[in-house]
mmCIF file of C-alpha atoms in Angstrom:
data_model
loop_
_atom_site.group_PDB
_atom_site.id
_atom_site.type_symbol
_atom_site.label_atom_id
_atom_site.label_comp_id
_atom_site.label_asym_id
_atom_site.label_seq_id
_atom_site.Cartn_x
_atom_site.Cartn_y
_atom_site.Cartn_z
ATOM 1 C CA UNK A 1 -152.682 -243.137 -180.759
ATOM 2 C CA UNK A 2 -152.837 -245.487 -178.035
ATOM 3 C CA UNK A 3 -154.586 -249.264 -179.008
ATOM 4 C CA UNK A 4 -157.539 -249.017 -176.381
ATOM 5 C CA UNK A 5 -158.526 -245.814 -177.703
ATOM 6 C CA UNK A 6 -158.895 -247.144 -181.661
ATOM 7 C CA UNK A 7 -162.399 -245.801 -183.272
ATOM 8 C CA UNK A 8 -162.808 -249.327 -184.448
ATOM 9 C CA UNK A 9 -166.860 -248.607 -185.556
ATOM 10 C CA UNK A 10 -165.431 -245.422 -187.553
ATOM 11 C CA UNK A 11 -162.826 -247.301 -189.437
ATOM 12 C CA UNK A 12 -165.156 -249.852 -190.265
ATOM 13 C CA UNK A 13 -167.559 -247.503 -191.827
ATOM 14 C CA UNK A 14 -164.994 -245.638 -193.638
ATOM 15 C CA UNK A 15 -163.710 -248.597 -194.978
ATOM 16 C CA UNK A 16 -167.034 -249.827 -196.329
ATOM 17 C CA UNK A 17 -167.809 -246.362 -197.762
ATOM 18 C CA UNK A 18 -164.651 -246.100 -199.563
ATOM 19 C CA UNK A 19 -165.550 -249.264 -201.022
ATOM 20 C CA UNK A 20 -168.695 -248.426 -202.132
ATOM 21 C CA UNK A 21 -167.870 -244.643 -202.816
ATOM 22 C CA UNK A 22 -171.196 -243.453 -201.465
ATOM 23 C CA UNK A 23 -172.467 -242.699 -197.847
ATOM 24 C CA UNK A 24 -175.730 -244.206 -198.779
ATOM 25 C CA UNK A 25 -174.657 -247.270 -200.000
ATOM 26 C CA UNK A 26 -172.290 -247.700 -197.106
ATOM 27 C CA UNK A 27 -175.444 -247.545 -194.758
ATOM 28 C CA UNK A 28 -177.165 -250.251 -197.055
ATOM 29 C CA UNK A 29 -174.439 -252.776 -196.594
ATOM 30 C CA UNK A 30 -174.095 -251.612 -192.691
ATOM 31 C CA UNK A 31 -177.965 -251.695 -192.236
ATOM 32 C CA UNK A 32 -177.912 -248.546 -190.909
ATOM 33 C CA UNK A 33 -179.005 -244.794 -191.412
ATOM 34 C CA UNK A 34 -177.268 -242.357 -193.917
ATOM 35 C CA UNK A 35 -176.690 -240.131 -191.168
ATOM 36 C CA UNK A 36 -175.076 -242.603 -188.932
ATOM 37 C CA UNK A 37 -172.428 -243.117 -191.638
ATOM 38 C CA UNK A 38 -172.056 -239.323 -192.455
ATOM 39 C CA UNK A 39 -171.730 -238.947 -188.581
ATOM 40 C CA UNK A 40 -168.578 -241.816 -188.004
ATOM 41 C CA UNK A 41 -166.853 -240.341 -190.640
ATOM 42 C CA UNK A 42 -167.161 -236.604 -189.218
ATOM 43 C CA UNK A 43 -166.372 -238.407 -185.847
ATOM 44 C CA UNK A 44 -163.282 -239.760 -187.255
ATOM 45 C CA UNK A 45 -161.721 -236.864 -188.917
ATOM 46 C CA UNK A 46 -162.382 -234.659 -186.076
ATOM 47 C CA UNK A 47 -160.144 -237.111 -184.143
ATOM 48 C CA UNK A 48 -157.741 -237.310 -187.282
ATOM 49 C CA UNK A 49 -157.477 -234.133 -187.874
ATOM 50 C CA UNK A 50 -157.970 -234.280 -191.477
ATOM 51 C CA UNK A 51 -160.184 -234.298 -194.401
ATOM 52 C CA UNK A 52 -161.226 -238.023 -195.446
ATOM 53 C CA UNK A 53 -163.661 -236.906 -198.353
ATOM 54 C CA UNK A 54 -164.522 -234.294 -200.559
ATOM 55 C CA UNK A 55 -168.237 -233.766 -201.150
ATOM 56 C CA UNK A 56 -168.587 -233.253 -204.909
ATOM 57 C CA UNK A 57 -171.450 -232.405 -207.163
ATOM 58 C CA UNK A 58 -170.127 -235.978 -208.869
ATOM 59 C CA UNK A 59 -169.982 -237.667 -205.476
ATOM 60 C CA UNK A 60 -167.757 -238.642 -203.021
ATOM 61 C CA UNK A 61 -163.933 -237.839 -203.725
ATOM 62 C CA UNK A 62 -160.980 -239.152 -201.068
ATOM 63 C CA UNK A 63 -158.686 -237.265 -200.479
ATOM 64 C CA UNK A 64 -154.526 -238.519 -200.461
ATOM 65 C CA UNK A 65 -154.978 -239.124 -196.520
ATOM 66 C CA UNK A 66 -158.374 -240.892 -197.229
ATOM 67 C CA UNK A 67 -156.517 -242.754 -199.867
ATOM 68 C CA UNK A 68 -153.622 -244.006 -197.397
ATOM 69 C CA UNK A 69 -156.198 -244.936 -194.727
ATOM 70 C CA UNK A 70 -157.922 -247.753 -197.105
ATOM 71 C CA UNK A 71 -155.728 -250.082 -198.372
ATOM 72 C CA UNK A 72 -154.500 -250.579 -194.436
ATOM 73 C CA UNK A 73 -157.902 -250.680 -193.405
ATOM 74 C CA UNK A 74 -159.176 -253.072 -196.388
ATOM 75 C CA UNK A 75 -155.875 -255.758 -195.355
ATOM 76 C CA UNK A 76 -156.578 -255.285 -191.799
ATOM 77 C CA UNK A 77 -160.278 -256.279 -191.492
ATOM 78 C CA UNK A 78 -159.742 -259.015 -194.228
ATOM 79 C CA UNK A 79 -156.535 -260.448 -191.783
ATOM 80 C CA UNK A 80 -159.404 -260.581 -188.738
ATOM 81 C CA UNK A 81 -161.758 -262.020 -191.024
ATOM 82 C CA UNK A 82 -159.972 -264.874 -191.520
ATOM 83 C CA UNK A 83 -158.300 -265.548 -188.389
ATOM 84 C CA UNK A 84 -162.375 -265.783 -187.058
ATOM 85 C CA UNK A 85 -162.885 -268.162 -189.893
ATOM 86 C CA UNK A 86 -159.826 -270.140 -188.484
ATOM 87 C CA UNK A 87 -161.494 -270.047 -184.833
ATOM 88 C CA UNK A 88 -165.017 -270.843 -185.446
ATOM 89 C CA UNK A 89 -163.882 -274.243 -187.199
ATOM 90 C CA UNK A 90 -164.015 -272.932 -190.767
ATOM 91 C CA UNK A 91 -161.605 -273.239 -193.820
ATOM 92 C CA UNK A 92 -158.585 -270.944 -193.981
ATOM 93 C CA UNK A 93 -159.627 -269.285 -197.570
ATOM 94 C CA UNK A 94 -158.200 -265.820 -198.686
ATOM 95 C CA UNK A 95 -160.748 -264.012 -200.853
ATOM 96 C CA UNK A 96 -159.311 -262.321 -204.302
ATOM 97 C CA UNK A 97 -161.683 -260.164 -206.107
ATOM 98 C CA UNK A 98 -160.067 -259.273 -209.358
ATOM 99 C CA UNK A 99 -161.677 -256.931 -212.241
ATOM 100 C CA UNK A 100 -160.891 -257.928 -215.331
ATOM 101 C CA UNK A 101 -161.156 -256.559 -218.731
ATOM 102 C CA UNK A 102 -164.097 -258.553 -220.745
ATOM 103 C CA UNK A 103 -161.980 -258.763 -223.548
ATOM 104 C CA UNK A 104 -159.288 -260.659 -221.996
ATOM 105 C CA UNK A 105 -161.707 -262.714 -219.552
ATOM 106 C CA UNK A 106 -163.473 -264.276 -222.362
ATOM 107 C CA UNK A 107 -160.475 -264.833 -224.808
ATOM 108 C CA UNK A 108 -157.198 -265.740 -222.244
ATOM 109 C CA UNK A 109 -158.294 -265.752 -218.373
ATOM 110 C CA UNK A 110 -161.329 -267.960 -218.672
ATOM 111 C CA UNK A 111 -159.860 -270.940 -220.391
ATOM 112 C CA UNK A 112 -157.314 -271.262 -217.997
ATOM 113 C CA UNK A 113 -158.536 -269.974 -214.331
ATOM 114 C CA UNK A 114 -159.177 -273.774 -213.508
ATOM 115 C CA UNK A 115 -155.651 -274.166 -213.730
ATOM 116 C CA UNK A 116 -154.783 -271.451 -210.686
ATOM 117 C CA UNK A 117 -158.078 -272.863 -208.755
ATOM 118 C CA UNK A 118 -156.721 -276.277 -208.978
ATOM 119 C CA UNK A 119 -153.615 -274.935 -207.610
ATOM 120 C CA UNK A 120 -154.467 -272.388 -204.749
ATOM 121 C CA UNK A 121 -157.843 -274.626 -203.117
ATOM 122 C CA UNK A 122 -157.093 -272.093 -200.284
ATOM 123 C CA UNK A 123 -157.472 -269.221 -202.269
ATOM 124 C CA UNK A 124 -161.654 -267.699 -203.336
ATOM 125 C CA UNK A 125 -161.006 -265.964 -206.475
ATOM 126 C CA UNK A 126 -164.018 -263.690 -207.531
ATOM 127 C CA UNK A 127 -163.583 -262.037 -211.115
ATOM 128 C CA UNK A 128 -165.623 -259.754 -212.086
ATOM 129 C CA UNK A 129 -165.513 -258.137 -215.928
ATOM 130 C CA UNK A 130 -165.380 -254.556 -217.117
ATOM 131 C CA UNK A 131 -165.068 -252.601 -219.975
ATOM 132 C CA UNK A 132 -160.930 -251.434 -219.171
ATOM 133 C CA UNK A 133 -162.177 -248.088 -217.184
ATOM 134 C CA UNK A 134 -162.270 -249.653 -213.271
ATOM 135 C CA UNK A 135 -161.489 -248.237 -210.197
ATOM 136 C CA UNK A 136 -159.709 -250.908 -208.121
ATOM 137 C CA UNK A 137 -160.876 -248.859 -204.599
ATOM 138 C CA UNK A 138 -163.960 -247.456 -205.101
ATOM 139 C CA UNK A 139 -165.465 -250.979 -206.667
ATOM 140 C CA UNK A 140 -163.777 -252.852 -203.816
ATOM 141 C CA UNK A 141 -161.324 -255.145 -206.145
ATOM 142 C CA UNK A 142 -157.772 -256.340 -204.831
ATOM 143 C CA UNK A 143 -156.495 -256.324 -208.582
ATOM 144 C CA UNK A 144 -157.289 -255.537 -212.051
ATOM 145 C CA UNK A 145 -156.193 -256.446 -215.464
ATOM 146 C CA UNK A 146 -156.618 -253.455 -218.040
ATOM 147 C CA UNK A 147 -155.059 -253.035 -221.062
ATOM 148 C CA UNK A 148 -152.574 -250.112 -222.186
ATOM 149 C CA UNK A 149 -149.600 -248.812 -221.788
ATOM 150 C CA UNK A 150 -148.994 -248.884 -218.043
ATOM 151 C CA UNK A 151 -148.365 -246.389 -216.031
ATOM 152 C CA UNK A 152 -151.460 -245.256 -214.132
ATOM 153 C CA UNK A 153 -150.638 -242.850 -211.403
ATOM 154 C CA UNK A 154 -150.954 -244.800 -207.985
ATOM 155 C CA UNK A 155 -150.655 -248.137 -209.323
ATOM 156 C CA UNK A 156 -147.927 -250.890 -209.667
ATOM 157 C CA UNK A 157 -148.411 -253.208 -212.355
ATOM 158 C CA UNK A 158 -146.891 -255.751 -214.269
ATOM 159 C CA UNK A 159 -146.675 -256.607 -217.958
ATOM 160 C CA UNK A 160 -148.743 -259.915 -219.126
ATOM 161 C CA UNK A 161 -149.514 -261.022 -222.623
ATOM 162 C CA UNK A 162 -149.084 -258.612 -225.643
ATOM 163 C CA UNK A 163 -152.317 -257.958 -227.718
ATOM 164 C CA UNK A 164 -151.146 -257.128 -231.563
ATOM 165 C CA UNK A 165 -154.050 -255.644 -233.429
ATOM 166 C CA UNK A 166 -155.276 -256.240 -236.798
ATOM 167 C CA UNK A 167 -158.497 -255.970 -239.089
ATOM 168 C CA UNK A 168 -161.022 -258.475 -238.261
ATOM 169 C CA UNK A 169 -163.974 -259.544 -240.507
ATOM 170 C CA UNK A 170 -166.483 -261.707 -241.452
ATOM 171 C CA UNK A 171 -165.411 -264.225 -244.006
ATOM 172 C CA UNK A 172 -166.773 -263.368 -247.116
ATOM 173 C CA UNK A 173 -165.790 -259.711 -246.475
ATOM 174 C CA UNK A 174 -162.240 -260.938 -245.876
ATOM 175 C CA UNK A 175 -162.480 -262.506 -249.546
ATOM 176 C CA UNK A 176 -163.017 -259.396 -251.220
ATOM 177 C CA UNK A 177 -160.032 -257.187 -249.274
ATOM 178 C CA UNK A 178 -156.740 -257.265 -251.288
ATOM 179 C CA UNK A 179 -155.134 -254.110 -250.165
ATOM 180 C CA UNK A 180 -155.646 -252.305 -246.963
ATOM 181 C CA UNK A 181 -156.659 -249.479 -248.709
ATOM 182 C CA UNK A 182 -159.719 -251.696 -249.987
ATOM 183 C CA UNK A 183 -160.989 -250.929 -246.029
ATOM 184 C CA UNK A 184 -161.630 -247.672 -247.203
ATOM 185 C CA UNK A 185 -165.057 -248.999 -249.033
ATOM 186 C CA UNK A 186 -166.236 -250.735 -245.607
ATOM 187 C CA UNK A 187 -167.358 -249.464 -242.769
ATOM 188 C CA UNK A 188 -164.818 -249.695 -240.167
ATOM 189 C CA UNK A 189 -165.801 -250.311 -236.460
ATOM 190 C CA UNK A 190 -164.714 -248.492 -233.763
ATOM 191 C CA UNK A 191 -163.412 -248.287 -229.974
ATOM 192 C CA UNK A 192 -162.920 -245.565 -228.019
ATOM 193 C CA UNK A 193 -159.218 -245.539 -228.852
ATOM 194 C CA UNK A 194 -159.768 -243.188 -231.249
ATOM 195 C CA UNK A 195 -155.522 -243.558 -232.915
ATOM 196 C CA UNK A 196 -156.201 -247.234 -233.463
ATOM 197 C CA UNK A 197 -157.015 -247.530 -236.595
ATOM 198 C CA UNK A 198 -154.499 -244.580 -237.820
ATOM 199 C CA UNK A 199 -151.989 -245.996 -236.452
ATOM 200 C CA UNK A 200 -152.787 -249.524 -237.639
ATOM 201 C CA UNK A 201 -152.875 -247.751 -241.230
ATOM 202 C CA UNK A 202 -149.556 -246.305 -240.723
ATOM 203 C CA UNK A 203 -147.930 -249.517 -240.056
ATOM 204 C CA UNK A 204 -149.763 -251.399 -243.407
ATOM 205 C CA UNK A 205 -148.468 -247.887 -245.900
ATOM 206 C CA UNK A 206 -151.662 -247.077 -246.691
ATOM 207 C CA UNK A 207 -153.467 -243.662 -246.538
ATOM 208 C CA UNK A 208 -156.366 -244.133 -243.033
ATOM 209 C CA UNK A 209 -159.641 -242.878 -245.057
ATOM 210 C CA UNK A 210 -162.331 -241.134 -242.766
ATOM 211 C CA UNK A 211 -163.425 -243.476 -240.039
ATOM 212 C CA UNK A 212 -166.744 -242.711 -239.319
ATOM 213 C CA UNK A 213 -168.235 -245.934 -237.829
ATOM 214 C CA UNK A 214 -170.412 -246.686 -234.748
ATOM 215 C CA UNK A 215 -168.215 -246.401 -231.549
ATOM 216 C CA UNK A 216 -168.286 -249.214 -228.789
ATOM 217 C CA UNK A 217 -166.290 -249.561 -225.662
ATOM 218 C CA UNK A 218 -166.239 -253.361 -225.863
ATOM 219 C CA UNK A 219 -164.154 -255.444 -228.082
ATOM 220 C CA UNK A 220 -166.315 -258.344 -227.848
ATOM 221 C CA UNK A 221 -169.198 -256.097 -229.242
ATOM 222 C CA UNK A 222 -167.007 -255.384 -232.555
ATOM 223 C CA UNK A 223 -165.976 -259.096 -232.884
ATOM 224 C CA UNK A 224 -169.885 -259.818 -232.974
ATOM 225 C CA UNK A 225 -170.818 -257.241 -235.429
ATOM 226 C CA UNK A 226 -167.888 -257.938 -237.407
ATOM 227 C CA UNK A 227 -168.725 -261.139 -237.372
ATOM 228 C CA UNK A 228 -172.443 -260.195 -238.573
ATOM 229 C CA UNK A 229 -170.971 -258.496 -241.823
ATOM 230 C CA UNK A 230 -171.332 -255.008 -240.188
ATOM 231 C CA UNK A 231 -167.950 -254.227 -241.067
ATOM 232 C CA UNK A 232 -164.462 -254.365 -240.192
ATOM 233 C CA UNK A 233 -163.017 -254.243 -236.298
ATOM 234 C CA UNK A 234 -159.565 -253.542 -235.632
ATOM 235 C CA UNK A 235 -159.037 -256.066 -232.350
ATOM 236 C CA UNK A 236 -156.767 -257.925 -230.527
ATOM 237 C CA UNK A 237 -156.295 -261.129 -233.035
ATOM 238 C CA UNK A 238 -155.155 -263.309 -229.632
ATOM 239 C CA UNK A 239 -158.145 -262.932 -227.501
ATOM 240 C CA UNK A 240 -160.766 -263.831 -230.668
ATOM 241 C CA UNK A 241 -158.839 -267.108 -231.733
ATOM 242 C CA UNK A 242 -161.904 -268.787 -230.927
ATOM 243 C CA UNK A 243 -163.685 -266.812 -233.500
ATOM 244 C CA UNK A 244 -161.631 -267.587 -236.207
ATOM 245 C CA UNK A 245 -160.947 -271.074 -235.682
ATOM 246 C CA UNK A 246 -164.666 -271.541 -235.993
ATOM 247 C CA UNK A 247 -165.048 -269.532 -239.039
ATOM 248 C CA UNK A 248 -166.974 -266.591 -237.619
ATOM 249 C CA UNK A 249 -164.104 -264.012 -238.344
ATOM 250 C CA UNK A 250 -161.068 -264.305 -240.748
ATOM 251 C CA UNK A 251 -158.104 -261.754 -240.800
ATOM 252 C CA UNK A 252 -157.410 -260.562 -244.720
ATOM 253 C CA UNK A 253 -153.886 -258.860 -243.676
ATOM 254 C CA UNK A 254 -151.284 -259.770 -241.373
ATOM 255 C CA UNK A 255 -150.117 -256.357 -240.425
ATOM 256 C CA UNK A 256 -150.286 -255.933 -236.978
ATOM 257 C CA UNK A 257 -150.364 -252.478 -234.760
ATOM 258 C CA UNK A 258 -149.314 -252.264 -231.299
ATOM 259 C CA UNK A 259 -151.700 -250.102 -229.437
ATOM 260 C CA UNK A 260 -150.191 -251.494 -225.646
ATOM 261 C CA UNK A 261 -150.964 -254.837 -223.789
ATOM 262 C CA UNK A 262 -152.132 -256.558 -220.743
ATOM 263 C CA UNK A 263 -151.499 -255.611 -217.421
ATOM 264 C CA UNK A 264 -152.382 -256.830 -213.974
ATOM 265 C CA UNK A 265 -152.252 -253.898 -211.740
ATOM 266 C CA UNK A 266 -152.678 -252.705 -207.974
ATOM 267 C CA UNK A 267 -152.656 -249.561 -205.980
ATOM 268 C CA UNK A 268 -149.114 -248.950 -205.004
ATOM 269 C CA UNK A 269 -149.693 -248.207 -201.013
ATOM 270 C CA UNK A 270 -151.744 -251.604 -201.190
ATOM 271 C CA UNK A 271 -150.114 -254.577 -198.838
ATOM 272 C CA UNK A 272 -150.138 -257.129 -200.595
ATOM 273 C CA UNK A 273 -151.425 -260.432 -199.204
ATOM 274 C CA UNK A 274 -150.615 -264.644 -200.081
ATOM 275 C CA UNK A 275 -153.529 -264.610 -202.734
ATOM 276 C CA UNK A 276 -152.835 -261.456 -204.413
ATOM 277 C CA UNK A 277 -148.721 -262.708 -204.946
ATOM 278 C CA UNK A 278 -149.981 -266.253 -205.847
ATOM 279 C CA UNK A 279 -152.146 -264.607 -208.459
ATOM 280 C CA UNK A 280 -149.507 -262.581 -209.786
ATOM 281 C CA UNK A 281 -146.952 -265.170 -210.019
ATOM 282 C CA UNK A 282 -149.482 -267.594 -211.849
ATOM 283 C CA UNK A 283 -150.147 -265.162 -214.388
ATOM 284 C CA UNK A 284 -146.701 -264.015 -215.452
ATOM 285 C CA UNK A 285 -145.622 -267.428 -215.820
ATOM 286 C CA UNK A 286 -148.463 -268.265 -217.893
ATOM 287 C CA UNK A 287 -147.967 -264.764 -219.722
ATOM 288 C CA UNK A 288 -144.114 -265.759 -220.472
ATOM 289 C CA UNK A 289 -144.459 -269.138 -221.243
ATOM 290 C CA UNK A 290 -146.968 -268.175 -224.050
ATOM 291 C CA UNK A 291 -144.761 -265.216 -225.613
ATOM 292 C CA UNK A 292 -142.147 -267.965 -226.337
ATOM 293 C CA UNK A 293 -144.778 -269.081 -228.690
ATOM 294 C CA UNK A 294 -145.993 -265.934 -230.543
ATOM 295 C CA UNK A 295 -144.563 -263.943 -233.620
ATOM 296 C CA UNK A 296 -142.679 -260.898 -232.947
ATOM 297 C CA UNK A 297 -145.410 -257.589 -232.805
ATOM 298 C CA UNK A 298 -145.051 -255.508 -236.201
ATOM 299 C CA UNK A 299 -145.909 -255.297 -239.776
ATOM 300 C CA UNK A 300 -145.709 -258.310 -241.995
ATOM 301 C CA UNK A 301 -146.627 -258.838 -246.027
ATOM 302 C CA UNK A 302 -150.234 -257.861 -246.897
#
């Protein structure tokens, strides 16, 4: 395709509507009519020659060529964006927007973001928290850190801190645990992981008793009923430190169970730009120099 002849106004509204994931939404934040979107992005695949969305009962779906267009797109209006900046006088700053599990904002990132800030003055990073289930695209983020086991299709990532989990209680609970199989008179609080706490079982030699307990997809909303006396949460000792050292939550075993870690990932087919390798480089060194420090992952005494 020749340069003259680029549909720049059609790649700019399928860019914003893959970011958004909705044709309506993409006409709010272009300030103009649903069917002026719905007609670029006909306008475009007609001169494409291929199928940018699916229209689904659930929404809008892209397709693999819809998926290849983005990420291209996305750099290449965010490259023009700030060479303007440069010309009209302004500050060279590259903007980062990063999803982040809460878990892991609250209890690592957020105690030491000043750190990178101080570092990268050039670079805007804009965190925003989730509960681990994000789509990097369709919420318009350059990164994400999640927690698991890696390996999500279309994505590169790289390993950060590990996240050992163990029971977690309030105090005076903790006092009256000897054995892990004394969990099997509490109530035990549960994520959506549903082989936690099995598995955590496994590892301490005792027999998992019927887990039955309210389900939450936040950790931070089992430290704080744990913390309340509602029970037991199995979480990530690391990221709740802060709860222990001031006596909200004490752990009554040391047996640990290693349900996956930290990653910071990406879509694969995504350039990647200064910020997002500054970013990535800040956090594995901060990841490795901290794992010198911890206990190897496993079972200990009870």
């Amino acid at each position: 395709m020749d340069r003259p002849d680029l549909p720049l106004n059609a790649l700019r509204v399928f860019e914003v509507a893959m970011r958004q994931g909705s044709f309506t939404k993409a006409a709010v934040e272009l300030r103009v009519t649903q069917a002026a979107v719905s007609h670029q992005i006909a306008r475009l695949e007609d001169l494409l020659g291929v199928t940018l969305f699916l229209r689904t009962s659930q929404g809008l779906v892209p397709t693999d060529e819809g998926q290849r267009l983005f990420p291209v797109l996305e750099h290449g209006f965010d490259a023009m964006a700030r060479v303007l900046d440069r010309l009209g006088g302004q500050r060279d700053v590259e903007v980062l927007k990063v999803g982040v599990n809460t878990t892991f904002a609250l209890g690592w990132l957020m105690p030491r973001v000043d750190t990178f800030r101080q570092a990268h003055p050039e670079i805007d990073l804009r965190i925003s928290t989730n509960n681990n289930r994000v789509e990097i695209l369709r919420e318009g983020l350059d990164m994400a850190i999640r927690f698991g086991t890696g390996g999500w299709t279309g994505h590169d990532a790289i390993p950060l801190t590990e996240a050992p989990l163990a029971p977690l209680c309030a105090p005076g609970l903790a006092a009256r645990l000897r054995h892990p199989s004394d969990l099997g008179q509490v109530t035990l609080l549960r994520s959506y992981r549903s082989a936690e706490w099995p598995g955590w079982f496994e590892v301490a030699g005792a027999p998992c008793p019927m887990v039955t307990g309210p389900v939450f997809d936040s950790s931070v909303a089992l430290a704080e009923l744990a913390a309340s006396g509602a029970g037991a949460a199995l979480l990530p000792v690391a990221m709740f430190e802060s709860f222990i050292a001031q006596g909200r939550l004490a752990q009554p075993f040391c047996v640990t169970f290693s349900a996956g870690r930290y990653y910071l990932a990406w879509p694969s087919d995504r350039p990647a730009t200064r910020a997002m390798n500054a970013f990535s480089r800040w956090l594995s060194g901060q990841s490795a120099g901290e794992a010198k420090l911890m206990p190897p992952v496993g079972s200990g005494d009870v």
